[in-house]
């Protein structure tokens, strides 16, 4: 595989609404991001994945776009956007745009036209169907609860929305739609962006009449067309959000010979605490052995025919330190443990804003504290289905998307330095202790652990290219793997437990070459090793 910049890169996701407010309206903005570029440069990241900043009525916080070539008024102007790209470039940081083209907002001019009449030239930009026996065409469901079909009184037809009813699905079978998307992508590429993160891209090949949504038959043909018509001529990163991807499917997207995407986000590892076949809210405890198997499978299965992305968090997922770590007694230890474990694997790591300082889930006690449409819709649906408020709030506290969307915790002042106004979403009460300023003052902080991991990746080809091997002869709660490159071997060990655990692995001997660790540790004796709660380290052997 020819080496690409994104193979040695570390990406940082900014959720603009919650990153930094510069004008006191309680909502983050582009000028705020520009103010914080120095911080991101200090962390050492290569690129920012910017969650949507386009014009949007914010039914789903920008994932419902009404104009792809304009900036959301609350976030600033196109001049601010150009300035962000320029200022980031000065610091060697690329800007990766969120490409949301499975659907638009119902306020997009295409949909406004499309809704006007059955013979409007834009009618076929969206998926309209006649009723069947006076009801919705079929039983497709929206990710945000209820039917995926919305009835339109005026025309007597239904339109498809796999997300909220204010996010009508585009009809990708219409060549004009695809051409519009290519033109829009080229508009952004001409501005010098570093690539695209492609929102639910696995859905664009859907065949609604057969109830096929993900991985439709024409999906890869569309992506090859997209590659040829848009980013193929640029040296950019493209990453697809693909919920159901298996390694075989991931190769279709990311095998360089196929000219599709750089990589995909697979979600198998972050679905391990969900009861199979049920909804994300239906929880079961994580089995560490399952996590080892799944992450290990992805590490080896792509070979040279694809490339992995590595992540624990994003704006749709709860905070990892609260989810599978311990966000009280072992807060710093477990946050660093997740960082060390993931960042020394093969693939491109993604850090979600606040992860690098160990931000935690927000404790919700009432639905009025929630903004996220997914949680709000689920709340009402489950209440109607007989669940208690307590049960529903318990699952929102564990899996709700707002857990990760509370404002960035910059310092210990009121509203955490995020805004001088009233924040659009509550600041986590622990911002007095968990914040950027406190992290930057402490050389042992979570921030500096992330900074070091990023540096290790930049400076050591073994982190980028080394072979991966899972060590299986260890207790359930210990995740241990090797990386091998030329004549080097690194051993990475992580204890997922709150209990101490002993290991006896004489084959690995003793090493005084500790690369990184989350406890004081200058040597490791594998003949007899006692691991502390949530201890993690990497050593050369
Ligand atoms: C993706 C986004 C999510 C959004 C959905 C619809 O899953 O990550 O935030 O709600 O697509 O655009």
XYZ file of C-alpha atoms and ligand atoms in Angstrom:
553
model
C 0.000 0.000 0.000
C 1.361 3.412 -0.918
C 1.769 5.502 2.213
C -0.811 8.249 2.735
C -0.749 11.145 5.197
C -3.906 9.912 6.871
C -2.247 6.632 7.797
C 0.032 8.394 10.267
C -2.577 10.958 11.288
C -4.609 11.491 14.454
C -7.985 13.177 13.939
C -9.831 15.310 16.486
C -13.594 15.647 16.230
C -15.063 19.060 17.018
C -18.792 19.292 17.753
C -18.999 23.014 17.026
C -22.121 23.716 19.030
C -20.317 22.735 22.231
C -16.677 23.568 21.594
C -16.166 27.308 22.160
C -18.585 30.208 22.049
C -16.942 33.487 21.030
C -19.932 35.860 21.116
C -21.823 34.972 24.299
C -24.966 33.532 22.684
C -24.447 30.208 24.464
C -23.703 28.325 21.235
C -20.214 27.419 20.036
C -19.041 28.965 16.769
C -16.299 29.068 14.141
C -14.480 32.018 15.695
C -14.422 30.016 18.927
C -12.738 27.107 17.147
C -10.152 29.503 15.655
C -9.387 30.768 19.183
C -8.656 27.226 20.311
C -6.452 26.092 17.431
C -3.351 26.652 19.549
C -4.664 24.130 22.062
C -5.235 21.554 19.328
C -1.778 22.197 17.924
C -0.345 21.593 21.385
C -2.196 18.291 21.554
C -0.531 17.404 18.255
C -3.460 16.390 16.050
C -3.267 16.273 12.247
C -6.808 17.186 11.312
C -10.152 18.281 12.682
C -13.322 16.447 11.724
C -15.837 19.233 11.967
C -19.394 18.086 12.702
C -21.821 19.947 10.402
C -21.516 23.739 10.279
C -23.882 24.287 7.351
C -27.133 26.234 7.403
C -29.654 24.147 9.325
C -32.838 24.509 11.355
C -31.173 22.190 13.912
C -33.815 19.547 14.246
C -30.856 17.160 14.603
C -28.145 19.725 15.439
C -26.877 20.367 11.944
C -27.347 16.850 10.573
C -30.398 18.342 8.862
C -28.927 20.693 6.268
C -30.928 23.386 4.507
C -28.004 24.839 2.524
C -24.748 22.950 1.944
C -22.970 26.047 0.707
C -23.789 28.400 3.563
C -22.722 28.480 7.209
C -25.210 28.160 10.069
C -25.972 31.695 11.234
C -25.248 30.841 14.885
C -21.805 29.514 13.889
C -20.687 32.503 11.794
C -20.163 33.255 8.115
C -18.444 31.779 5.094
C -15.626 34.273 5.730
C -15.174 32.748 9.189
C -15.068 29.319 7.581
C -12.399 30.412 5.098
C -10.475 31.917 7.987
C -10.725 28.676 9.967
C -9.341 26.667 7.036
C -6.552 29.224 6.614
C -5.617 29.505 10.307
C -5.712 25.751 10.743
C -3.395 25.367 7.766
C -0.878 27.726 9.365
C -0.736 25.207 12.209
C -0.582 22.231 9.840
C -4.082 21.139 10.736
C -6.488 20.011 8.025
C -10.245 20.483 8.167
C -12.416 17.474 7.373
C -16.026 18.319 6.600
C -19.036 16.271 7.647
C -20.825 15.212 4.479
C -24.504 14.591 5.218
C -26.041 13.514 1.928
C -28.350 10.651 2.767
C -30.934 13.299 3.597
C -31.410 17.058 3.776
C -33.485 19.258 6.029
C -37.137 19.702 5.085
C -36.177 23.391 4.780
C -33.719 22.709 1.952
C -34.909 24.417 -1.222
C -34.949 21.059 -3.034
C -37.448 19.671 -0.556
C -39.538 22.834 -0.487
C -39.830 22.524 -4.271
C -40.301 18.772 -4.154
C -43.254 19.143 -1.782
C -45.042 21.623 -4.013
C -46.569 19.110 -6.420
C -46.172 15.700 -7.977
C -44.914 17.239 -11.213
C -42.426 19.656 -9.696
C -38.974 19.205 -11.302
C -37.549 18.474 -7.838
C -40.195 15.867 -6.949
C -37.845 13.025 -7.775
C -35.022 14.416 -5.609
C -36.710 12.658 -2.685
C -38.446 9.325 -2.190
C -42.217 9.721 -2.618
C -44.627 6.777 -2.670
C -48.372 6.221 -2.875
C -50.142 4.771 0.172
C -50.707 1.024 0.241
C -54.221 0.111 1.431
C -54.532 3.607 2.825
C -51.394 3.226 4.927
C -47.644 3.763 4.792
C -46.011 1.906 1.869
C -44.240 -0.556 4.181
C -42.962 -1.086 7.685
C -39.591 0.717 7.429
C -38.822 2.436 10.715
C -37.025 5.678 11.496
C -33.889 5.540 13.658
C -35.552 8.261 15.706
C -38.708 6.194 16.486
C -41.903 5.561 14.538
C -42.499 4.925 10.837
C -39.951 6.087 8.274
C -42.813 7.295 6.076
C -44.484 10.660 6.535
C -47.821 11.366 4.914
C -48.194 14.564 2.916
C -51.834 15.693 2.865
C -51.411 17.987 -0.130
C -50.265 15.341 -2.599
C -51.676 12.245 -0.921
C -48.247 10.594 -0.964
C -45.714 9.577 1.654
C -42.048 10.620 1.719
C -39.237 8.586 3.245
C -37.201 9.717 6.253
C -34.872 7.179 7.843
C -34.155 9.772 10.554
C -36.492 12.540 11.772
C -39.463 13.573 9.640
C -37.621 16.851 9.173
C -34.768 14.905 7.482
C -36.278 13.636 4.204
C -34.108 11.060 2.397
C -32.587 12.069 -0.903
C -33.293 9.817 -3.877
C -29.818 8.704 -4.970
C -31.264 6.792 -7.887
C -31.859 10.179 -9.480
C -28.707 11.077 -11.397
C -29.396 14.792 -10.872
C -29.192 14.320 -7.120
C -25.813 12.645 -7.423
C -24.576 15.443 -9.679
C -25.705 18.055 -7.130
C -23.758 16.201 -4.452
C -20.606 16.033 -6.582
C -20.852 19.778 -7.352
C -21.247 20.607 -3.685
C -18.300 18.412 -2.720
C -16.132 20.100 -5.344
C -17.141 23.490 -3.928
C -15.641 22.426 -0.580
C -12.621 20.705 -2.106
C -11.834 23.917 -3.972
C -11.680 25.651 -0.605
C -8.879 23.306 0.377
C -10.596 21.064 2.901
C -8.746 17.928 3.981
C -11.536 15.480 3.289
C -14.955 14.247 4.306
C -16.514 12.200 7.063
C -19.533 10.687 5.356
C -22.648 10.518 7.477
C -24.555 7.195 7.255
C -23.083 6.714 3.799
C -24.034 3.018 3.796
C -27.680 4.074 3.379
C -27.436 5.933 0.076
C -27.887 2.794 -2.007
C -31.206 1.977 -0.336
C -34.101 0.279 -2.118
C -37.022 1.432 0.009
C -39.597 -0.707 -1.790
C -37.734 -3.844 -0.801
C -37.035 -2.473 2.676
C -33.321 -2.564 1.912
C -31.613 0.364 3.633
C -27.931 -0.406 4.374
C -25.499 -1.784 1.769
C -27.816 -1.460 -1.228
C -26.720 -2.990 -4.539
C -25.581 0.296 -6.110
C -23.800 1.702 -3.054
C -20.263 0.945 -4.196
C -20.931 2.056 -7.753
C -22.072 5.432 -6.369
C -18.957 5.733 -4.219
C -16.692 4.933 -7.146
C -18.483 7.613 -9.160
C -18.070 10.017 -6.265
C -14.359 9.227 -6.036
C -13.886 9.839 -9.741
C -16.012 13.000 -9.895
C -14.793 14.664 -6.707
C -12.068 13.836 -4.208
C -10.163 11.322 -6.329
C -8.168 14.217 -7.750
C -7.198 15.458 -4.266
C -5.000 14.050 -1.514
C -7.703 13.870 1.134
C -9.051 11.606 3.855
C -12.489 10.084 3.441
C -14.146 8.082 6.181
C -17.573 6.517 5.909
C -19.947 6.019 8.794
C -21.068 2.423 8.238
C -22.990 0.940 11.155
C -23.375 -2.613 9.922
C -19.922 -3.067 8.398
C -18.127 -6.381 8.735
C -14.450 -6.617 7.758
C -15.498 -8.008 4.342
C -17.730 -4.985 3.768
C -15.045 -2.612 5.071
C -12.641 -3.938 2.449
C -15.101 -3.059 -0.298
C -15.015 0.542 0.848
C -11.363 0.913 1.732
C -9.340 -1.351 -0.546
C -7.252 1.287 -2.372
C -7.600 -0.649 -5.625
C -11.352 -0.062 -5.599
C -11.118 3.742 -5.519
C -13.764 4.368 -2.892
C -12.934 5.655 0.617
C -9.828 5.839 2.805
C -11.487 3.987 5.666
C -14.774 3.426 7.462
C -16.034 3.658 11.010
C -17.190 0.210 12.079
C -19.315 0.011 15.218
C -19.049 -3.599 16.318
C -16.949 -2.857 19.399
C -19.202 -0.045 20.611
C -22.296 -2.233 20.266
C -21.072 -4.905 22.688
C -23.167 -3.675 25.611
C -26.415 -3.904 23.641
C -28.666 -6.952 23.743
C -28.456 -8.477 20.275
C -31.416 -7.816 18.012
C -32.786 -5.138 20.338
C -32.371 -1.352 20.397
C -29.301 0.504 21.598
C -31.125 1.302 24.835
C -31.432 -2.355 25.783
C -28.274 -2.916 27.729
C -26.132 -5.821 28.820
C -22.751 -5.743 30.592
C -19.589 -5.615 28.490
C -17.621 -8.869 28.271
C -13.973 -7.892 27.967
C -13.283 -11.136 26.083
C -15.768 -10.053 23.406
C -14.064 -6.680 23.106
C -10.681 -8.390 22.680
C -12.076 -10.654 19.982
C -13.833 -7.916 18.054
C -11.047 -5.337 18.133
C -8.505 -8.081 17.448
C -10.500 -9.312 14.454
C -10.561 -5.808 12.953
C -6.842 -5.363 13.583
C -5.935 -8.347 11.426
C -8.827 -8.876 9.009
C -8.245 -5.946 6.670
C -4.648 -6.892 5.873
C -3.405 -4.720 3.050
C -6.827 -4.431 1.486
C -8.145 -1.748 3.730
C -7.488 0.575 6.620
C -8.999 0.843 10.100
C -10.292 3.791 12.009
C -9.873 3.637 15.792
C -12.305 5.279 18.185
C -14.181 4.966 21.459
C -16.220 8.148 21.274
C -18.108 10.517 19.034
C -21.099 12.850 19.272
C -23.503 9.883 19.111
C -21.870 7.754 21.812
C -21.587 8.014 25.587
C -18.219 8.958 27.111
C -15.957 5.896 27.263
C -14.575 6.643 30.737
C -18.120 6.568 32.141
C -19.260 3.737 29.912
C -16.630 1.045 30.456
C -14.179 2.721 32.818
C -14.615 4.271 36.223
C -15.361 7.991 36.201
C -14.886 8.490 39.958
C -12.215 6.554 41.939
C -10.122 5.623 38.891
C -11.050 8.483 36.601
C -7.567 9.376 35.341
C -6.323 5.778 35.384
C -9.201 4.391 33.354
C -9.298 7.329 30.911
C -5.603 6.808 30.163
C -6.074 3.051 29.980
C -8.559 3.435 27.109
C -6.230 5.880 25.386
C -3.149 3.660 25.598
C -5.030 0.551 24.517
C -6.537 2.173 21.414
C -3.789 4.539 20.282
C -1.158 1.830 19.989
C -3.313 -0.207 17.627
C -3.092 -0.143 13.847
C -5.347 2.394 12.132
C -6.165 6.085 12.288
C -7.255 7.210 15.777
C -10.085 9.681 16.294
C -10.354 11.692 19.515
C -13.708 13.242 20.353
C -13.540 16.681 21.975
C -13.116 16.440 25.741
C -12.011 12.798 25.606
C -8.422 14.015 25.987
C -9.253 15.497 29.397
C -11.472 12.617 30.510
C -14.868 14.317 30.208
C -17.646 12.149 31.636
C -21.338 11.482 31.013
C -23.761 14.097 32.310
C -26.100 12.930 35.089
C -29.628 13.502 33.744
C -32.488 13.539 36.248
C -35.302 14.829 34.062
C -36.116 14.668 30.347
C -36.328 18.491 30.279
C -32.508 18.505 30.476
C -32.275 16.643 27.165
C -32.015 18.287 23.749
C -31.252 15.263 21.552
C -34.147 14.301 19.275
C -33.277 10.614 19.452
C -33.548 10.465 23.263
C -36.627 12.691 23.386
C -38.528 10.616 20.797
C -37.516 7.356 22.464
C -38.652 8.727 25.837
C -42.165 9.397 24.574
C -42.380 6.169 22.621
C -41.300 4.044 25.584
C -43.540 5.928 28.040
C -46.467 5.105 25.755
C -45.307 1.477 25.712
C -45.431 1.158 29.492
C -41.809 1.745 30.532
C -41.341 3.842 33.693
C -39.632 7.257 33.599
C -36.894 5.842 35.817
C -36.173 2.990 33.415
C -36.025 5.321 30.441
C -33.808 7.890 32.170
C -31.504 5.088 33.287
C -30.895 4.091 29.680
C -30.499 7.735 28.572
C -27.892 8.200 31.297
C -25.954 5.250 29.917
C -26.446 5.569 26.156
C -27.988 8.985 25.357
C -26.186 11.156 22.813
C -26.290 14.302 24.956
C -23.811 12.615 27.310
C -21.093 13.563 24.853
C -22.592 16.857 23.722
C -22.328 18.979 26.861
C -20.029 22.011 26.504
C -16.276 21.606 26.414
C -14.766 22.098 29.871
C -11.999 24.657 29.429
C -11.540 25.916 32.991
C -13.088 26.004 36.462
C -15.104 29.197 36.011
C -18.872 29.336 35.661
C -19.889 27.696 32.398
C -16.382 26.248 32.166
C -14.968 28.972 29.909
C -17.228 27.733 27.112
C -19.490 30.785 27.063
C -20.120 34.047 28.868
C -23.836 33.577 28.148
C -26.271 30.780 28.962
C -25.009 27.525 27.448
C -27.400 25.803 25.011
C -26.892 22.560 26.945
C -25.963 22.311 30.640
C -22.293 22.187 31.565
C -21.313 19.076 33.508
C -21.116 19.988 37.228
C -17.690 18.320 37.413
C -16.150 21.030 35.204
C -14.663 22.585 38.369
C -12.314 19.584 38.595
C -12.253 18.172 35.077
C -11.113 20.877 32.672
C -8.405 21.815 30.187
C -6.685 24.330 32.457
C -6.230 21.772 35.236
C -4.939 19.231 32.709
C -2.383 21.634 31.296
C -1.044 22.375 34.790
C -0.425 18.725 35.602
C 2.337 16.959 33.641
C 0.714 13.658 34.620
C -2.701 14.544 33.249
C -4.869 12.675 30.769
C -4.128 15.418 28.224
C -0.402 14.756 28.343
C -1.017 11.022 27.989
C -2.879 11.708 24.728
C -0.195 14.150 23.626
C 2.457 11.504 24.183
C 0.475 8.830 22.336
C 0.117 11.114 19.318
C 3.858 11.766 19.380
C 4.608 8.040 19.638
C 2.567 7.426 16.499
C 4.353 10.195 14.610
C 7.802 8.974 15.610
C 7.507 5.183 15.530
C 6.659 3.297 12.344
C 5.813 0.256 14.483
C 2.696 2.068 15.740
C 1.532 2.802 12.218
C 2.654 -0.307 10.349
C 3.465 -3.027 12.898
C 1.657 -6.377 12.825
C -0.839 -6.976 15.592
C -1.183 -10.089 17.693
C -3.551 -10.677 20.601
C -2.096 -12.461 23.633
C -4.762 -14.927 24.697
C -3.153 -16.646 27.666
C -4.250 -13.980 30.190
C -7.193 -13.447 32.576
C -10.518 -12.229 31.144
C -10.079 -8.660 32.415
C -6.634 -8.196 30.838
C -6.365 -6.974 27.238
C -2.837 -7.648 26.004
C -1.407 -7.439 22.515
C 1.874 -7.273 20.629
C 2.946 -5.034 17.808
C 5.835 -6.241 15.654
C 7.777 -4.339 13.031
C 11.159 -5.291 11.584
C 13.156 -6.450 14.624
C 11.064 -4.609 17.208
C 8.305 -5.885 19.485
C 6.108 -3.759 21.701
C 3.794 -5.257 24.297
C 0.656 -3.377 25.309
C -1.163 -4.432 28.480
C -4.441 -3.053 29.886
C -6.312 -4.154 32.979
C -10.043 -3.543 32.593
C -10.726 -4.383 36.229
C -11.012 -2.478 39.486
C -9.170 -5.373 41.113
C -5.457 -6.028 41.042
C -4.586 -8.972 38.850
C -1.418 -11.053 38.493
C 0.158 -12.332 35.332
C 2.863 -14.938 34.859
C 4.239 -14.799 31.351
C 7.900 -15.857 31.591
C 8.221 -15.890 27.774
C 8.245 -12.094 27.814
C 10.925 -11.859 30.527
C 11.763 -8.522 32.032
C 11.904 -5.120 30.363
C 13.234 -1.783 31.583
C 12.080 -0.068 28.441
C 8.672 1.332 29.392
C 7.249 3.431 26.556
C 4.164 4.784 28.273
C 2.197 3.903 31.410
C -0.627 5.241 33.557
C 1.019 4.327 36.891
C 4.609 5.029 37.997
C 6.459 2.188 36.345
C 10.086 2.028 35.232
C 10.287 -1.695 34.522
C 8.027 -4.669 33.898
C 8.761 -8.205 35.040
C 6.483 -10.569 33.157
C 7.699 -13.514 35.264
C 5.526 -12.165 38.004
C 3.495 -9.102 37.270
C 0.864 -7.487 39.495
C -1.362 -5.076 37.596
C -3.051 -2.220 39.443
C -6.719 -1.294 38.850
C -7.077 -0.032 35.270
C -3.329 -0.159 34.808
C -2.088 0.110 31.232
C 1.366 0.367 29.725
C 3.450 -0.376 26.672
C 6.972 -1.811 26.863
C 9.618 -2.879 24.399
C 10.650 -6.520 24.770
C -25.281 9.995 11.859
C -24.825 11.120 12.752
C -25.918 11.418 13.735
C -27.135 11.860 12.966
C -27.535 10.820 11.917
C -28.475 11.415 10.913
O -25.442 8.815 12.552
O -23.613 10.790 13.355
O -25.542 12.395 14.667
O -28.205 12.049 13.840
O -26.432 10.357 11.178
O -27.813 12.368 10.134
